[in-house]
Amino acid sequence: LPSDFLSTLRIRHPNLAISTNPYELDSHGRGESHHPPLPPDAVISPTSVEEIRDILRLCCREKQPVEGVDDILPRVEIVSLIPYGAGTSLEGHLQFLLPDENGGDDNEGGGKVVEIPSSYFTDDEDTNGGSSYRKVRIERKGGISIDMCNFQSIGEVGDGFVKVGAGIKRNALNQALRHTGYVRS
């Protein structure tokens, strides 16, 4: 992770649960598949949409250019993230596999050159009705797991659908829906 990543989150959100405990990292990098565990660098358990928004913005941020070293393309640090629900990955999607950095366009300056939406760098909404993109050089800086366990709401129940929080577990959902006749198996 970037050296100031976790400290920046702790300053902005002093009550945000952040863990670098090896046991917790291992459990968030291991599903029920045959793949070996590849743990994240940190497990973060937000309690609000604002915290999630700040985490996401911190995962993609522009670095200050170093005069005489950086080329004309801005450098962007990318922290990979995987939302974590119940941890029942059967396809290996909990593993933090980073793509090969040697590929991509114009790799002479190190890092892959990509185009990403300009909205990643500003809070302003695009008033033109379209999206603008910027060409940048990305540097991958580790990965985090966002544990969604605090988002267990059960909202609207409709004809064949239920609106739920990302952290709801099957048994809790079944218990809450028992009076409706819906049961998730």
PDB file of C-alpha atoms in Angstrom:
ATOM      1  CA  LEU A   1       0.000   0.000   0.000  1.00  0.00           C
ATOM      2  CA  PRO A   2       1.132   3.592  -0.382  1.00  0.00           C
ATOM      3  CA  SER A   3       2.945   4.620   2.807  1.00  0.00           C
ATOM      4  CA  ASP A   4       0.254   7.128   3.849  1.00  0.00           C
ATOM      5  CA  PHE A   5      -2.821   5.107   2.801  1.00  0.00           C
ATOM      6  CA  LEU A   6      -3.930   3.730   6.187  1.00  0.00           C
ATOM      7  CA  SER A   7      -2.835   6.797   8.173  1.00  0.00           C
ATOM      8  CA  THR A   8      -4.845   9.063   5.844  1.00  0.00           C
ATOM      9  CA  LEU A   9      -7.943   6.917   6.407  1.00  0.00           C
ATOM     10  CA  ARG A  10      -7.399   6.935  10.178  1.00  0.00           C
ATOM     11  CA  ILE A  11      -7.108  10.743  10.207  1.00  0.00           C
ATOM     12  CA  ARG A  12     -10.243  11.231   8.100  1.00  0.00           C
ATOM     13  CA  HIS A  13     -12.264   8.554   9.920  1.00  0.00           C
ATOM     14  CA  PRO A  14     -10.900   7.919  13.442  1.00  0.00           C
ATOM     15  CA  ASN A  15     -13.559   5.273  14.207  1.00  0.00           C
ATOM     16  CA  LEU A  16     -13.048   3.307  10.979  1.00  0.00           C
ATOM     17  CA  ALA A  17     -12.110  -0.319  11.711  1.00  0.00           C
ATOM     18  CA  ILE A  18      -8.817  -1.118   9.952  1.00  0.00           C
ATOM     19  CA  SER A  19      -6.997  -4.404  10.494  1.00  0.00           C
ATOM     20  CA  THR A  20      -3.573  -5.658   9.449  1.00  0.00           C
ATOM     21  CA  ASN A  21      -3.860  -8.704  11.720  1.00  0.00           C
ATOM     22  CA  PRO A  22      -2.365 -11.673   9.806  1.00  0.00           C
ATOM     23  CA  TYR A  23      -5.253 -13.996  10.754  1.00  0.00           C
ATOM     24  CA  GLU A  24      -7.862 -11.548   9.474  1.00  0.00           C
ATOM     25  CA  LEU A  25      -5.846 -10.843   6.309  1.00  0.00           C
ATOM     26  CA  ASP A  26      -5.608 -14.571   5.625  1.00  0.00           C
ATOM     27  CA  SER A  27      -9.339 -15.145   6.165  1.00  0.00           C
ATOM     28  CA  HIS A  28     -10.160 -12.307   3.729  1.00  0.00           C
ATOM     29  CA  GLY A  29      -7.827 -13.739   1.091  1.00  0.00           C
ATOM     30  CA  ARG A  30      -9.211 -17.261   1.272  1.00  0.00           C
ATOM     31  CA  GLY A  31     -12.525 -18.518  -0.049  1.00  0.00           C
ATOM     32  CA  GLU A  32     -13.939 -22.012  -0.315  1.00  0.00           C
ATOM     33  CA  SER A  33     -12.197 -22.722  -3.608  1.00  0.00           C
ATOM     34  CA  HIS A  34      -9.067 -24.800  -4.170  1.00  0.00           C
ATOM     35  CA  HIS A  35      -6.970 -21.678  -4.835  1.00  0.00           C
ATOM     36  CA  PRO A  36      -4.234 -20.884  -2.303  1.00  0.00           C
ATOM     37  CA  PRO A  37      -4.873 -17.797  -0.154  1.00  0.00           C
ATOM     38  CA  LEU A  38      -3.464 -14.490  -1.363  1.00  0.00           C
ATOM     39  CA  PRO A  39      -4.319 -12.033   1.401  1.00  0.00           C
ATOM     40  CA  PRO A  40      -4.875  -8.277   1.090  1.00  0.00           C
ATOM     41  CA  ASP A  41      -2.605  -5.737   2.777  1.00  0.00           C
ATOM     42  CA  ALA A  42      -5.439  -4.525   5.037  1.00  0.00           C
ATOM     43  CA  VAL A  43      -9.066  -5.265   5.902  1.00  0.00           C
ATOM     44  CA  ILE A  44     -11.298  -2.213   6.265  1.00  0.00           C
ATOM     45  CA  SER A  45     -14.831  -2.369   7.708  1.00  0.00           C
ATOM     46  CA  PRO A  46     -16.736   0.821   6.863  1.00  0.00           C
ATOM     47  CA  THR A  47     -20.029   1.770   8.485  1.00  0.00           C
ATOM     48  CA  SER A  48     -21.183   4.515   6.116  1.00  0.00           C
ATOM     49  CA  VAL A  49     -21.374   5.366   2.451  1.00  0.00           C
ATOM     50  CA  GLU A  50     -19.129   8.384   3.152  1.00  0.00           C
ATOM     51  CA  GLU A  51     -16.376   6.088   4.440  1.00  0.00           C
ATOM     52  CA  ILE A  52     -16.700   3.861   1.376  1.00  0.00           C
ATOM     53  CA  ARG A  53     -16.525   6.905  -0.910  1.00  0.00           C
ATOM     54  CA  ASP A  54     -13.311   8.113   0.785  1.00  0.00           C
ATOM     55  CA  ILE A  55     -11.767   4.645   0.592  1.00  0.00           C
ATOM     56  CA  LEU A  56     -12.549   4.420  -3.125  1.00  0.00           C
ATOM     57  CA  ARG A  57     -11.108   7.875  -3.818  1.00  0.00           C
ATOM     58  CA  LEU A  58      -7.941   6.994  -1.929  1.00  0.00           C
ATOM     59  CA  CYS A  59      -7.580   3.811  -4.030  1.00  0.00           C
ATOM     60  CA  CYS A  60      -7.066   5.891  -7.176  1.00  0.00           C
ATOM     61  CA  ARG A  61      -5.097   9.074  -6.660  1.00  0.00           C
ATOM     62  CA  GLU A  62      -2.742  11.183  -8.644  1.00  0.00           C
ATOM     63  CA  LYS A  63       0.840  11.467  -7.436  1.00  0.00           C
ATOM     64  CA  GLN A  64       2.738  14.724  -7.426  1.00  0.00           C
ATOM     65  CA  PRO A  65       5.153  14.687 -10.395  1.00  0.00           C
ATOM     66  CA  VAL A  66       8.879  14.704  -9.703  1.00  0.00           C
ATOM     67  CA  GLU A  67      10.498  17.325 -11.927  1.00  0.00           C
ATOM     68  CA  GLY A  68      13.063  15.840 -14.286  1.00  0.00           C
ATOM     69  CA  VAL A  69      11.968  12.284 -13.485  1.00  0.00           C
ATOM     70  CA  ASP A  70       8.318  11.958 -14.485  1.00  0.00           C
ATOM     71  CA  ASP A  71       7.354  12.277 -18.123  1.00  0.00           C
ATOM     72  CA  ILE A  72       4.445  14.357 -19.363  1.00  0.00           C
ATOM     73  CA  LEU A  73       1.879  11.744 -18.305  1.00  0.00           C
ATOM     74  CA  PRO A  74       0.549  12.039 -14.746  1.00  0.00           C
ATOM     75  CA  ARG A  75       1.207   9.070 -12.467  1.00  0.00           C
ATOM     76  CA  VAL A  76      -1.696   7.501 -10.595  1.00  0.00           C
ATOM     77  CA  GLU A  77      -1.431   5.100  -7.662  1.00  0.00           C
ATOM     78  CA  ILE A  78      -3.972   2.281  -7.855  1.00  0.00           C
ATOM     79  CA  VAL A  79      -4.864   0.190  -4.795  1.00  0.00           C
ATOM     80  CA  SER A  80      -6.870  -2.889  -5.743  1.00  0.00           C
ATOM     81  CA  LEU A  81      -9.920  -3.607  -3.631  1.00  0.00           C
ATOM     82  CA  ILE A  82     -12.301  -6.492  -3.228  1.00  0.00           C
ATOM     83  CA  PRO A  83     -15.623  -6.171  -1.403  1.00  0.00           C
ATOM     84  CA  TYR A  84     -16.017  -8.991   1.104  1.00  0.00           C
ATOM     85  CA  GLY A  85     -19.401 -10.424   2.022  1.00  0.00           C
ATOM     86  CA  ALA A  86     -19.640 -13.819   3.689  1.00  0.00           C
ATOM     87  CA  GLY A  87     -16.319 -15.115   2.335  1.00  0.00           C
ATOM     88  CA  THR A  88     -17.779 -17.995   0.344  1.00  0.00           C
ATOM     89  CA  SER A  89     -15.784 -17.422  -2.831  1.00  0.00           C
ATOM     90  CA  LEU A  90     -15.931 -20.534  -4.980  1.00  0.00           C
ATOM     91  CA  GLU A  91     -14.113 -19.059  -7.974  1.00  0.00           C
ATOM     92  CA  GLY A  92     -11.040 -17.496  -6.388  1.00  0.00           C
ATOM     93  CA  HIS A  93     -12.260 -13.901  -6.599  1.00  0.00           C
ATOM     94  CA  LEU A  94     -10.940 -13.117  -3.099  1.00  0.00           C
ATOM     95  CA  GLN A  95      -7.323 -13.415  -4.250  1.00  0.00           C
ATOM     96  CA  PHE A  96      -5.310 -10.264  -4.858  1.00  0.00           C
ATOM     97  CA  LEU A  97      -3.700 -11.135  -8.152  1.00  0.00           C
ATOM     98  CA  LEU A  98      -2.154  -8.073  -9.738  1.00  0.00           C
ATOM     99  CA  PRO A  99      -1.805  -7.989 -13.527  1.00  0.00           C
ATOM    100  CA  ASP A 100       1.620  -8.006 -15.101  1.00  0.00           C
ATOM    101  CA  GLU A 101       3.006  -4.474 -15.074  1.00  0.00           C
ATOM    102  CA  ASN A 102       5.228  -5.130 -18.076  1.00  0.00           C
ATOM    103  CA  GLY A 103       2.388  -4.982 -20.581  1.00  0.00           C
ATOM    104  CA  GLY A 104       0.494  -1.985 -21.873  1.00  0.00           C
ATOM    105  CA  ASP A 105       1.184   0.965 -24.097  1.00  0.00           C
ATOM    106  CA  ASP A 106       4.296   3.118 -23.895  1.00  0.00           C
ATOM    107  CA  ASN A 107       5.887   1.392 -20.937  1.00  0.00           C
ATOM    108  CA  GLU A 108       9.217   3.241 -21.079  1.00  0.00           C
ATOM    109  CA  GLY A 109       8.439   5.388 -18.011  1.00  0.00           C
ATOM    110  CA  GLY A 110       7.386   2.419 -15.847  1.00  0.00           C
ATOM    111  CA  GLY A 111       3.789   1.504 -15.167  1.00  0.00           C
ATOM    112  CA  LYS A 112       1.037   0.842 -17.654  1.00  0.00           C
ATOM    113  CA  VAL A 113      -0.496   3.703 -19.641  1.00  0.00           C
ATOM    114  CA  VAL A 114      -4.318   3.694 -19.566  1.00  0.00           C
ATOM    115  CA  GLU A 115      -7.233   6.085 -19.998  1.00  0.00           C
ATOM    116  CA  ILE A 116      -9.447   6.573 -16.965  1.00  0.00           C
ATOM    117  CA  PRO A 117     -12.487   8.805 -16.354  1.00  0.00           C
ATOM    118  CA  SER A 118     -11.599  12.334 -15.273  1.00  0.00           C
ATOM    119  CA  SER A 119     -14.281  12.081 -12.581  1.00  0.00           C
ATOM    120  CA  TYR A 120     -11.865   9.899 -10.558  1.00  0.00           C
ATOM    121  CA  PHE A 121      -9.880  13.059  -9.790  1.00  0.00           C
ATOM    122  CA  THR A 122     -12.617  15.509  -8.879  1.00  0.00           C
ATOM    123  CA  ASP A 123     -15.816  15.790  -6.876  1.00  0.00           C
ATOM    124  CA  ASP A 124     -17.392  17.804  -9.688  1.00  0.00           C
ATOM    125  CA  GLU A 125     -20.136  16.162 -11.672  1.00  0.00           C
ATOM    126  CA  ASP A 126     -19.793  16.148 -15.452  1.00  0.00           C
ATOM    127  CA  THR A 127     -22.234  18.780 -16.668  1.00  0.00           C
ATOM    128  CA  ASN A 128     -21.725  17.948 -20.351  1.00  0.00           C
ATOM    129  CA  GLY A 129     -23.748  14.737 -20.097  1.00  0.00           C
ATOM    130  CA  GLY A 130     -20.747  12.671 -21.231  1.00  0.00           C
ATOM    131  CA  SER A 131     -17.509  11.397 -19.836  1.00  0.00           C
ATOM    132  CA  SER A 132     -14.059  12.772 -20.409  1.00  0.00           C
ATOM    133  CA  TYR A 133     -10.989  10.608 -20.011  1.00  0.00           C
ATOM    134  CA  ARG A 134      -7.360  11.274 -19.108  1.00  0.00           C
ATOM    135  CA  LYS A 135      -4.351   9.277 -20.197  1.00  0.00           C
ATOM    136  CA  VAL A 136      -2.246   8.380 -17.148  1.00  0.00           C
ATOM    137  CA  ARG A 137       0.527   6.014 -16.108  1.00  0.00           C
ATOM    138  CA  ILE A 138      -0.661   3.688 -13.309  1.00  0.00           C
ATOM    139  CA  GLU A 139       1.370   2.205 -10.489  1.00  0.00           C
ATOM    140  CA  ARG A 140      -0.228  -0.664  -8.590  1.00  0.00           C
ATOM    141  CA  LYS A 141       0.195  -0.346  -4.833  1.00  0.00           C
ATOM    142  CA  GLY A 142      -1.202  -3.451  -3.152  1.00  0.00           C
ATOM    143  CA  GLY A 143      -4.758  -4.332  -2.220  1.00  0.00           C
ATOM    144  CA  ILE A 144      -7.419  -4.012   0.450  1.00  0.00           C
ATOM    145  CA  SER A 145     -10.508  -5.949   1.399  1.00  0.00           C
ATOM    146  CA  ILE A 146     -13.620  -3.927   2.218  1.00  0.00           C
ATOM    147  CA  ASP A 147     -15.614  -6.004   4.689  1.00  0.00           C
ATOM    148  CA  MET A 148     -19.295  -5.183   4.174  1.00  0.00           C
ATOM    149  CA  CYS A 149     -20.430  -6.826   7.453  1.00  0.00           C
ATOM    150  CA  ASN A 150     -21.825  -3.517   8.773  1.00  0.00           C
ATOM    151  CA  PHE A 151     -24.299  -3.202   5.880  1.00  0.00           C
ATOM    152  CA  GLN A 152     -26.973  -5.682   6.938  1.00  0.00           C
ATOM    153  CA  SER A 153     -30.133  -3.743   6.204  1.00  0.00           C
ATOM    154  CA  ILE A 154     -33.212  -5.342   4.736  1.00  0.00           C
ATOM    155  CA  GLY A 155     -35.223  -2.820   2.807  1.00  0.00           C
ATOM    156  CA  GLU A 156     -38.074  -3.038   0.392  1.00  0.00           C
ATOM    157  CA  VAL A 157     -39.687  -6.439  -0.166  1.00  0.00           C
ATOM    158  CA  GLY A 158     -41.527  -6.589  -3.478  1.00  0.00           C
ATOM    159  CA  ASP A 159     -42.985  -9.085  -5.896  1.00  0.00           C
ATOM    160  CA  GLY A 160     -40.086 -11.503  -6.227  1.00  0.00           C
ATOM    161  CA  PHE A 161     -37.319  -9.176  -5.004  1.00  0.00           C
ATOM    162  CA  VAL A 162     -35.785  -7.935  -1.778  1.00  0.00           C
ATOM    163  CA  LYS A 163     -33.488  -4.920  -1.411  1.00  0.00           C
ATOM    164  CA  VAL A 164     -30.700  -5.820   1.032  1.00  0.00           C
ATOM    165  CA  GLY A 165     -27.404  -4.431   2.282  1.00  0.00           C
ATOM    166  CA  ALA A 166     -24.183  -5.935   0.943  1.00  0.00           C
ATOM    167  CA  GLY A 167     -23.354  -7.550   4.298  1.00  0.00           C
ATOM    168  CA  ILE A 168     -26.566  -9.487   4.872  1.00  0.00           C
ATOM    169  CA  LYS A 169     -26.144 -13.221   5.438  1.00  0.00           C
ATOM    170  CA  ARG A 170     -28.518 -15.907   4.201  1.00  0.00           C
ATOM    171  CA  ASN A 171     -29.823 -17.041   7.598  1.00  0.00           C
ATOM    172  CA  ALA A 172     -30.576 -13.481   8.740  1.00  0.00           C
ATOM    173  CA  LEU A 173     -32.364 -12.788   5.457  1.00  0.00           C
ATOM    174  CA  ASN A 174     -34.431 -15.974   5.724  1.00  0.00           C
ATOM    175  CA  GLN A 175     -35.369 -15.130   9.309  1.00  0.00           C
ATOM    176  CA  ALA A 176     -36.490 -11.624   8.315  1.00  0.00           C
ATOM    177  CA  LEU A 177     -38.505 -12.934   5.343  1.00  0.00           C
ATOM    178  CA  ARG A 178     -40.146 -15.911   7.041  1.00  0.00           C
ATOM    179  CA  HIS A 179     -43.500 -14.117   7.246  1.00  0.00           C
ATOM    180  CA  THR A 180     -43.505 -13.349   3.485  1.00  0.00           C
ATOM    181  CA  GLY A 181     -43.167 -16.875   2.142  1.00  0.00           C
ATOM    182  CA  TYR A 182     -39.859 -16.038   0.424  1.00  0.00           C
ATOM    183  CA  VAL A 183     -36.905 -18.187   1.449  1.00  0.00           C
ATOM    184  CA  ARG A 184     -33.435 -18.003  -0.019  1.00  0.00           C
ATOM    185  CA  SER A 185     -31.799 -21.429  -0.087  1.00  0.00           C
TER     186      SER A 185
END
